XYZ file of C-alpha atoms in Angstrom:
495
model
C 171.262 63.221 -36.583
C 174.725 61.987 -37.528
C 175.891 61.263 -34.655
C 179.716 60.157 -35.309
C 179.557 64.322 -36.063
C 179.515 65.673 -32.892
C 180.766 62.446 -31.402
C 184.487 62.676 -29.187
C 187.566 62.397 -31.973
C 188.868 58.881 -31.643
C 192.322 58.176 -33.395
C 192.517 54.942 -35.868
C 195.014 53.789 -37.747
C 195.834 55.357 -41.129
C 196.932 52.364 -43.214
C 197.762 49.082 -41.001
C 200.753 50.295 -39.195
C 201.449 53.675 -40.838
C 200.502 55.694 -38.351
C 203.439 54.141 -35.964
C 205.735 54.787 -38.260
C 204.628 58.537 -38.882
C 204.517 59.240 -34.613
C 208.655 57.757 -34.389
C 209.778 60.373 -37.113
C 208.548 63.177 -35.158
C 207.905 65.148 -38.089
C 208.450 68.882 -37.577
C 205.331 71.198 -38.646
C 204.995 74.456 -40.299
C 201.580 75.754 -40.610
C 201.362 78.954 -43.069
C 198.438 81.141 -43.695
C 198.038 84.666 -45.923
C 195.252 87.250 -44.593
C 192.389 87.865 -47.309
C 193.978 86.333 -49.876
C 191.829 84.900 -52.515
C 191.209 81.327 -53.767
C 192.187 82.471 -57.196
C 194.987 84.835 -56.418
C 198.289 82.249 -56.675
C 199.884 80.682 -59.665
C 199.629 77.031 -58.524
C 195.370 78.306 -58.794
C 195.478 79.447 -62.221
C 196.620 83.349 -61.869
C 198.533 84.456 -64.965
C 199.910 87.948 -63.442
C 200.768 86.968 -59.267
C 204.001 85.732 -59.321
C 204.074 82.854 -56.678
C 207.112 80.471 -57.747
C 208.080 78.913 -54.559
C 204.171 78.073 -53.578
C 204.405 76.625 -56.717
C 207.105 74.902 -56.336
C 205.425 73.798 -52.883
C 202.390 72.650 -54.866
C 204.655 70.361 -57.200
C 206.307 68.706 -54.398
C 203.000 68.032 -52.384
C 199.266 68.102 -52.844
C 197.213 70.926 -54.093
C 194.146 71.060 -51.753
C 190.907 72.220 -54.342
C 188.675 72.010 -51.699
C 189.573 73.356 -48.706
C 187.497 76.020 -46.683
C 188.364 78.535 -43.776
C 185.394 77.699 -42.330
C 185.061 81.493 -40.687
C 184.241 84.270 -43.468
C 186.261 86.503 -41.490
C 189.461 86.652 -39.851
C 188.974 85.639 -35.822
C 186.908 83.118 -36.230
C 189.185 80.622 -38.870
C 191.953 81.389 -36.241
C 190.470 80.133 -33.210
C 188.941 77.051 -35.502
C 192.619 76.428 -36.976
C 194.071 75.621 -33.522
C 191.513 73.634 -31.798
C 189.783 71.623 -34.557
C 186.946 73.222 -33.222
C 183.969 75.230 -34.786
C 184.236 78.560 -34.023
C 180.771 79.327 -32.624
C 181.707 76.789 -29.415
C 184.169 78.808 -28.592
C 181.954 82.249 -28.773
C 184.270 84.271 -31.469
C 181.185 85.092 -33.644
C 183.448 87.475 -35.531
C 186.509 89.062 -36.310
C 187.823 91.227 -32.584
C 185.257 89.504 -30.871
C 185.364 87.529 -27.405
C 188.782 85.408 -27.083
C 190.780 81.873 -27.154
C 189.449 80.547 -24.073
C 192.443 79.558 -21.278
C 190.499 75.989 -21.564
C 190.290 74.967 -25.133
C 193.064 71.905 -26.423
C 195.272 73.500 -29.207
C 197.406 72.072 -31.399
C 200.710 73.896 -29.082
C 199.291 72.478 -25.988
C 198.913 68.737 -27.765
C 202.534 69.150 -29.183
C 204.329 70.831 -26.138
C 202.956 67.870 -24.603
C 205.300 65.017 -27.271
C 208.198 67.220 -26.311
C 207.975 70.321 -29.445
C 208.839 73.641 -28.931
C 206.018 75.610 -30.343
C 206.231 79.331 -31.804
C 203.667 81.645 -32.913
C 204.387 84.731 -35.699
C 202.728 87.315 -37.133
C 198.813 88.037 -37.077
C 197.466 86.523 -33.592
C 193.967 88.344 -33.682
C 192.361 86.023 -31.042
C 192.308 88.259 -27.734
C 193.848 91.240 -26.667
C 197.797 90.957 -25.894
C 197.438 94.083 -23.630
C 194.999 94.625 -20.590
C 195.128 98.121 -21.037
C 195.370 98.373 -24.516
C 194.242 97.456 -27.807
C 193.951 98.426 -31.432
C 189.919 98.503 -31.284
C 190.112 100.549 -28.705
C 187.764 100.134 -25.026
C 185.404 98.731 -26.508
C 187.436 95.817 -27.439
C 187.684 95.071 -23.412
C 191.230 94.323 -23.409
C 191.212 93.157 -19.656
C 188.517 90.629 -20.455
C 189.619 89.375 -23.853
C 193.475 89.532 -22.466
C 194.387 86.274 -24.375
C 198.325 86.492 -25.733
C 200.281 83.620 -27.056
C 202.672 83.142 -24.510
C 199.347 82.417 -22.019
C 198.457 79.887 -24.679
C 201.248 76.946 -24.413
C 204.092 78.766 -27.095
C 207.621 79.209 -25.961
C 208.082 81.844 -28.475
C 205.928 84.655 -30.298
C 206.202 87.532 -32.420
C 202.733 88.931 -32.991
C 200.285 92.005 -33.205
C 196.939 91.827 -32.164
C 195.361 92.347 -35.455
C 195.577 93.660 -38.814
C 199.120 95.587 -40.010
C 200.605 97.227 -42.909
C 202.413 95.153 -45.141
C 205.308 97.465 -45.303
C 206.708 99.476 -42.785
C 204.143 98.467 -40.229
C 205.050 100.469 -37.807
C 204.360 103.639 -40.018
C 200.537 102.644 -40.777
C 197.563 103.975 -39.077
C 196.915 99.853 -38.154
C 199.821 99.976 -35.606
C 198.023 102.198 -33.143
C 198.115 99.953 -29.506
C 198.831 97.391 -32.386
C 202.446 97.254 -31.771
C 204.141 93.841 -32.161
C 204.561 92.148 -28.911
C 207.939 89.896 -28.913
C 207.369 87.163 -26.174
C 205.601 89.515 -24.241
C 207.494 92.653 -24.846
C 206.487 95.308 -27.186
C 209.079 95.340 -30.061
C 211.158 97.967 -31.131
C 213.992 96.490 -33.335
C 214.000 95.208 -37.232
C 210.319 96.818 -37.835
C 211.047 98.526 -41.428
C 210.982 97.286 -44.529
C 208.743 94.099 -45.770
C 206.152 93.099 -42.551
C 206.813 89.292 -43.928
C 210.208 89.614 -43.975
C 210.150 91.049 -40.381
C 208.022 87.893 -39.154
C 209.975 85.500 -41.084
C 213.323 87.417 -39.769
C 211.847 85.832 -36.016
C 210.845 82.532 -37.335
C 213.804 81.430 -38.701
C 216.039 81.706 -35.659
C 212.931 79.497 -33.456
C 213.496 77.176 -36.152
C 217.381 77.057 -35.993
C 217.196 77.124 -32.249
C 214.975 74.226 -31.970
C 217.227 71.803 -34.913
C 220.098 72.882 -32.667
C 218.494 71.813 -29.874
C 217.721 68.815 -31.734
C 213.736 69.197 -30.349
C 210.910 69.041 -33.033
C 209.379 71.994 -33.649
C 205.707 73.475 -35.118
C 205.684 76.628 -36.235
C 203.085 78.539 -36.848
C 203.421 81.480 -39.235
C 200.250 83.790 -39.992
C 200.941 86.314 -42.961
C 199.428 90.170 -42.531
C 199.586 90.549 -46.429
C 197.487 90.821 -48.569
C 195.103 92.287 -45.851
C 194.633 96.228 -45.393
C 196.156 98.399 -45.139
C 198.015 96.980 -48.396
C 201.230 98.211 -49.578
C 203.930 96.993 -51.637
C 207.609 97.620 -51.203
C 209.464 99.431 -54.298
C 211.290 96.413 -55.565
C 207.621 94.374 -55.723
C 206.054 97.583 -57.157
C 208.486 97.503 -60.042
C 207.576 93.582 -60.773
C 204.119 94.927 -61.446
C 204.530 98.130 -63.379
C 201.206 99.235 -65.402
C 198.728 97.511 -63.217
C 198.131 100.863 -61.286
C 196.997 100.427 -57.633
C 196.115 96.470 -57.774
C 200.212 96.292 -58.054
C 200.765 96.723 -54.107
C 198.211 93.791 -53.841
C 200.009 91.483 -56.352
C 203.612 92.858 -54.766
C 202.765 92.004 -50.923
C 201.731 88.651 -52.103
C 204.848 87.887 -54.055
C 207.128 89.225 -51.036
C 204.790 86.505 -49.002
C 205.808 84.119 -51.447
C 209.679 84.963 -51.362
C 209.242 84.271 -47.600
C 207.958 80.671 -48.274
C 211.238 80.387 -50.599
C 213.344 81.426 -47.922
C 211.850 79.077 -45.396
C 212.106 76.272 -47.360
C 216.011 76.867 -47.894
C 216.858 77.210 -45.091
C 214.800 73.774 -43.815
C 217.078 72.336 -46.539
C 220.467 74.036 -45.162
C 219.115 72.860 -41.496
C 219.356 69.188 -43.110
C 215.040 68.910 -41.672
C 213.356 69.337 -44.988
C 212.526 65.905 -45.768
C 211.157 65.234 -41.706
C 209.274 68.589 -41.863
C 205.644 69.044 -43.027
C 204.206 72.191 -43.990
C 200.791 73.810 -44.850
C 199.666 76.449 -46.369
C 195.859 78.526 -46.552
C 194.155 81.752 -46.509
C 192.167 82.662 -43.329
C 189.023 83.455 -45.678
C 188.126 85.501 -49.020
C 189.439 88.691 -50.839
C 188.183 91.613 -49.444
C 185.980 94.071 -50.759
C 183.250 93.713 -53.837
C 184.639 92.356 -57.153
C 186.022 94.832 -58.697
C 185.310 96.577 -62.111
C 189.000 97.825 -63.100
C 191.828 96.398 -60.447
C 193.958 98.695 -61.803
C 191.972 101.614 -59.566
C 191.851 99.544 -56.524
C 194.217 98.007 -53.710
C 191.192 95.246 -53.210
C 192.427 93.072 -55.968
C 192.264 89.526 -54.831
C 190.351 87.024 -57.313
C 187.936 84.270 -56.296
C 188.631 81.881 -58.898
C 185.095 82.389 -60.337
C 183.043 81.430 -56.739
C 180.408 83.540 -55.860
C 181.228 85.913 -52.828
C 183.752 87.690 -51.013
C 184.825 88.013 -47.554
C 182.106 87.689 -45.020
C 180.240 85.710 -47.057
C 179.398 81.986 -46.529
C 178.975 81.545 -50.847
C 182.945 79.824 -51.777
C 184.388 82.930 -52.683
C 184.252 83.606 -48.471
C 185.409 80.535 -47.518
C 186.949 78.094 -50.128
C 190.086 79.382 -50.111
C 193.778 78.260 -51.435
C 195.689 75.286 -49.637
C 198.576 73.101 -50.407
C 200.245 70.692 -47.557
C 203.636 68.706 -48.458
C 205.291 65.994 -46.509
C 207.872 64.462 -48.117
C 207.661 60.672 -48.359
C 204.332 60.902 -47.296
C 202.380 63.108 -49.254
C 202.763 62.128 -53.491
C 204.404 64.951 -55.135
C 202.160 66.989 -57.921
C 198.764 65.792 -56.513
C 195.352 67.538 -57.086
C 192.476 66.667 -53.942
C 189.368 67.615 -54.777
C 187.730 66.332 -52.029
C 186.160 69.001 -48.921
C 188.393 69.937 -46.105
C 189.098 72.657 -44.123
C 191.162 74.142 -41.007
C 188.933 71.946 -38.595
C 191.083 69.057 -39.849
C 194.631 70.325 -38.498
C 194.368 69.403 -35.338
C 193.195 66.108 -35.445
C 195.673 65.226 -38.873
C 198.655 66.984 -36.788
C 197.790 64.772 -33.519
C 198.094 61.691 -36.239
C 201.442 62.798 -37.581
C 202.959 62.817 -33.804
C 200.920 60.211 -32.543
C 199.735 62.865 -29.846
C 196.700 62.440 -27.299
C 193.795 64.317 -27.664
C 191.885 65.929 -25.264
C 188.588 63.382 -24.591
C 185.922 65.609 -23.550
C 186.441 67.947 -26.539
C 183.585 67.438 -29.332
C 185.812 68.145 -32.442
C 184.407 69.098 -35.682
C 187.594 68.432 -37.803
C 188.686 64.724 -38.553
C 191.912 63.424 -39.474
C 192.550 64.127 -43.333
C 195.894 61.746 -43.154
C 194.472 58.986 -45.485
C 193.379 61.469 -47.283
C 196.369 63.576 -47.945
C 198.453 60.535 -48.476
C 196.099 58.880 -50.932
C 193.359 55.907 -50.548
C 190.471 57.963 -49.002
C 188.846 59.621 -51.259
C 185.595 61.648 -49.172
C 185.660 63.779 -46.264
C 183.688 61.879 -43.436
C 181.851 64.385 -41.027
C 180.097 67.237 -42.936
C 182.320 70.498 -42.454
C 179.718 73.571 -40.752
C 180.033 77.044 -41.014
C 177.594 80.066 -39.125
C 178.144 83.621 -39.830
C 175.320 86.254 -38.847
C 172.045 84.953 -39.696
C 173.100 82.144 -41.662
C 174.419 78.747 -40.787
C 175.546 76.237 -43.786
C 176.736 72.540 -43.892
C 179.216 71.139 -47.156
C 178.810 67.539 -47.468
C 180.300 65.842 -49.980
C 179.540 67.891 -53.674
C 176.603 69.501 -51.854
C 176.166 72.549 -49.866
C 172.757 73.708 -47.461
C 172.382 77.559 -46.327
C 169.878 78.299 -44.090
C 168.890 81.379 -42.206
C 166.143 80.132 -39.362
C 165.831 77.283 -37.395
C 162.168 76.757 -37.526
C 161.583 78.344 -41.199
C 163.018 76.372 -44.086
C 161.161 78.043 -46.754
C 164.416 80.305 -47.908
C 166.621 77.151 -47.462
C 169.196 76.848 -50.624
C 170.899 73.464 -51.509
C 173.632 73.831 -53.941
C 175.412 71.115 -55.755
C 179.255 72.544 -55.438
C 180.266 70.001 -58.565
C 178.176 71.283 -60.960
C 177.359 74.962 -59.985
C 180.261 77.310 -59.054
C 178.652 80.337 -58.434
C 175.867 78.739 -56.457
C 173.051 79.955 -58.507
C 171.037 76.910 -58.984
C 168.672 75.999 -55.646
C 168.422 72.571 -56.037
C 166.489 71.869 -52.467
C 163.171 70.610 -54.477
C 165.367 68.004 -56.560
C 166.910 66.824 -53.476
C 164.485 67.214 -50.928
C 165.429 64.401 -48.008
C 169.218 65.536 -48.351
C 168.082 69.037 -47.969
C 166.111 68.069 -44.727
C 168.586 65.184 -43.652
C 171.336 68.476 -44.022
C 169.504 70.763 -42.201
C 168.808 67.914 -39.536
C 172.884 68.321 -39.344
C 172.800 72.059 -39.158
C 170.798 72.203 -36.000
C 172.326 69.468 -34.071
C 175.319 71.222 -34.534
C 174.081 74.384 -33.303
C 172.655 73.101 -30.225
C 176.315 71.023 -29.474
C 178.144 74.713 -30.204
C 175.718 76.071 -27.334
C 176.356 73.575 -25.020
C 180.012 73.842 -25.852
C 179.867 77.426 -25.585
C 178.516 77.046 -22.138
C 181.303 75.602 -20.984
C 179.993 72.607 -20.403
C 183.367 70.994 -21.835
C 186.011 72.966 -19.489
C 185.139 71.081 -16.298
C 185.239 74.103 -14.935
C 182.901 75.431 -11.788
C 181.214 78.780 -12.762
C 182.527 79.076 -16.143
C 180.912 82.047 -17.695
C 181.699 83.362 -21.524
C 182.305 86.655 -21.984
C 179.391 86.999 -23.954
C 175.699 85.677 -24.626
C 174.958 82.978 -27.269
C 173.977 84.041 -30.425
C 170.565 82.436 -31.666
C 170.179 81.708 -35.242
C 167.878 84.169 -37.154
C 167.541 86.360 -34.132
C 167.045 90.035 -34.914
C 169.738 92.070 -34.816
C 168.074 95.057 -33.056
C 167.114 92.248 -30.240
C 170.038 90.788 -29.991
C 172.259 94.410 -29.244
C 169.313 95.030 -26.625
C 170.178 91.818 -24.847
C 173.874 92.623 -25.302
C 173.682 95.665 -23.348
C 171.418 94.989 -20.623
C 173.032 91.364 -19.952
C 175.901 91.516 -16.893
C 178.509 89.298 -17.794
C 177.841 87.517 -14.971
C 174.731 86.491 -16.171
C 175.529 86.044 -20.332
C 175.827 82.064 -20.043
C 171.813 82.161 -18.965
C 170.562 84.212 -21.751
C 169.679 82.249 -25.306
């Protein structure tokens, strides 16, 4: 077992004295993330048709991130991992509109309301009801239970919806059912036409604006509906993408996405922050739907860049997904990191920027990616771990173990990610004490999410999750029996 992987995050230095420097700027933080958008779906990626000028121009003045993962397949899960540095499965969101962001966990707006930011939340939230009474999934979403809104969670401002949106005219899509948007705490009813980016953006700007007037640094969090369903592109995007038939209100919501990272990054620049803010951008996980045959005939037009898999899948196409991050002065303009990261690592990286405190009895499974980002590091340190359904999977380095049981290892696949893209090449009997020393990994993580998941972390008397903890290759007939004859009050005690 490695141990320094499931071992308490300890801060270092990044270069001699650097990270003193970095903590007295008080750099200013904008994390950005798109909803099903594909690793292969933005210019600075390779795609010839998406028009994506200011990401690219965001890629050019910072580092394109090659490998970077989600970490979930799905949309809940990458959320709850982006602000806590922690795996998902601790924190018993096995799935998207499942269980909630526990009161408990250490985000990144508690660590930074802590150094004095004002923190703000817009868009998507999709990590516990915002309503006790109601909710988009309906009753069996438990609203009352999984009541877990943003303004609970340490952020002075929010403008979100529960989950999933349309990308224009929200409030006209079958999505917006007990989905309204919920403006620090009050259902919205003004500026809701038009462009759903523009309408988030339209709320982000003035936190921003409000917090350099207040001279107080600021993070930001902005999480994009588009290109997620229900997809649809305003006229003046439709007309950039004449003749590509129904795939043009996928390319169009992305490109209106895109004009809202342009705007953002003006007005930094008119706000005289530009240079002390940092900003991030990445997709939650992969394109949704199968691959399609003709785009032209469907809506579900993302790209994977050539990696095998889709949303919900743990293959890259499901996970590896696109990523820049820019600090200027920091972060050398126009550079290309190939080396494995993922959402775990905000946390930890942000905590290093403000020279914040971290929580000690957290586990964390991200690490700080600073040295990294800023050049002289050149490997990831802890192995990055991913579970979805049956299947639980470790990326180390170039190589990448998928398992499905915990005792059987016989349909075990190793892949090396440098020389086999599409992850068709088992390479387990070529590398056969990496495979095991991997899989070693796999379940020592597993049993630290239980214990995590437990509660064992909170420090909390009688802690109970909301629901039982998922064993690795149980079956999934057994495991909806347990669900429904398990009280809640009893869930922690059943494996």
């Amino acid at each position: 077992m490695n141990r320094t992987f499931f071992s308490a995050f300890i801060i270092g230095m990044v270069v001699g004295l650097g990270n003193i420097a970095f903590a007295a700027t008080a750099p200013n933080i904008v994390f950005m993330m798109c909803d099903d958008m594909g690793w292969g779906d933005t210019g600075f990626n390779g795609n010839k048709i998406i028009k994506t000028p200011n990401l690219d121009r965001m890629a050019e003045g910072g580092a394109v991130l090659n490998h970077f993962y989600s970490v979930g397949p799905v949309c809940s899960p990458t959320r709850a991992s982006f602000l806590t540095g922690r795996h998902y499965w601790r924190l018993g969101i096995w799935k998207a509109n499942q269980g909630h962001l526990p009161q408990e966990e250490y985000t990144i707006a508690r660590m930074l309301k802590a150094e004095g930011y004002t923190t703000g939340h817009f868009g998507k939230w999709h990590l516990g009801t915002l309503s006790k009474t109601m909710s988009a999934k309906g009753a069996a979403r438990k609203p009352e239970i999984n009541y877990a809104p943003p303004w609970d969670r340490d952020y002075d401002e929010s403008f979100v919806a529960e989950s999933a949106i349309r990308t224009w005219n929200p409030t006209e899509g079958k999505q917006y059912q007990n989905n309204p948007y919920f403006e620090n705490g009050i259902v919205a009813t003004e500026n809701l036409k038009g462009c759903d980016s523009r309408i988030l953006m339209d709320r982000a700007i003035p936190f921003i604006q409000t917090a350099v007037k207040e001279d107080k640094p600021f993070v930001a969090v902005v999480w994009f509906h588009a290109p997620h369903e229900e997809v649809e592109a305003g006229p003046e995007y439709l007309k950039m993408y004449e003749g590509h038939g129904e795939a043009a209100h996928y390319y169009g919501c992305i490109t209106a996405v895109d004009d809202q990272v342009g705007r953002l990054r003006s007005e930094l620049e008119q706000l005289g922050v530009a240079d002390n803010t940092a900003l991030f951008f990445c997709s939650d996980n992969g394109p949704e739907g199968s691959e399609p045959k003709d785009r032209s005939k469907t809506r579900r037009a993302g790209r994977t860049g050539g990696f095998s898999g889709r949303k919900r899948s743990l293959h890259e196409g499901g996970v590896r997904v696109p990523a820049l991050a820019l600090w200027p002065g920091h972060i050398t303009p126009g550079s290309k990191i190939d080396v494995p990261m993922s959402v775990l690592d905000y946390l930890p990286t942000v905590c290093a920027m403000a020279g914040a405190g971290l929580c000690e009895q957290r586990v964390l499974d991200g690490e700080n990616i600073l040295p990294i980002l800023v050049g002289g590091k050149l490997e990831h340190t802890k192995p990055i771990p991913f579970r979805h359904g049956n299947n639980a999977c470790l990326v180390q380095g170039k190589f990448k173990l998928i398992i499905e049981s915990s005792n059987d290892a016989s349909k075990d696949h190793l892949f090396d990610l440098s020389k086999d893209r599409k992850e068709s090449h088992n390479v387990l009997k070529q590398y056969p004490e990496k495979a095991q020393k991997m899989r070693a990994e796999i379940l020592a993580f597993l049993k630290s999410a239980k214990n995590s998941h437990s509660g064992a972390e909170y420090d909390v008397a009688g802690y109970k999750p909301v629901d039982y903890w998922h064993k690795l290759g149980a079956k999934k007939s057994k495991a909806k029996k347990k669900k429904t004859n398990v009280t809640m009050q009893a869930a922690a005690k059943v494996n």
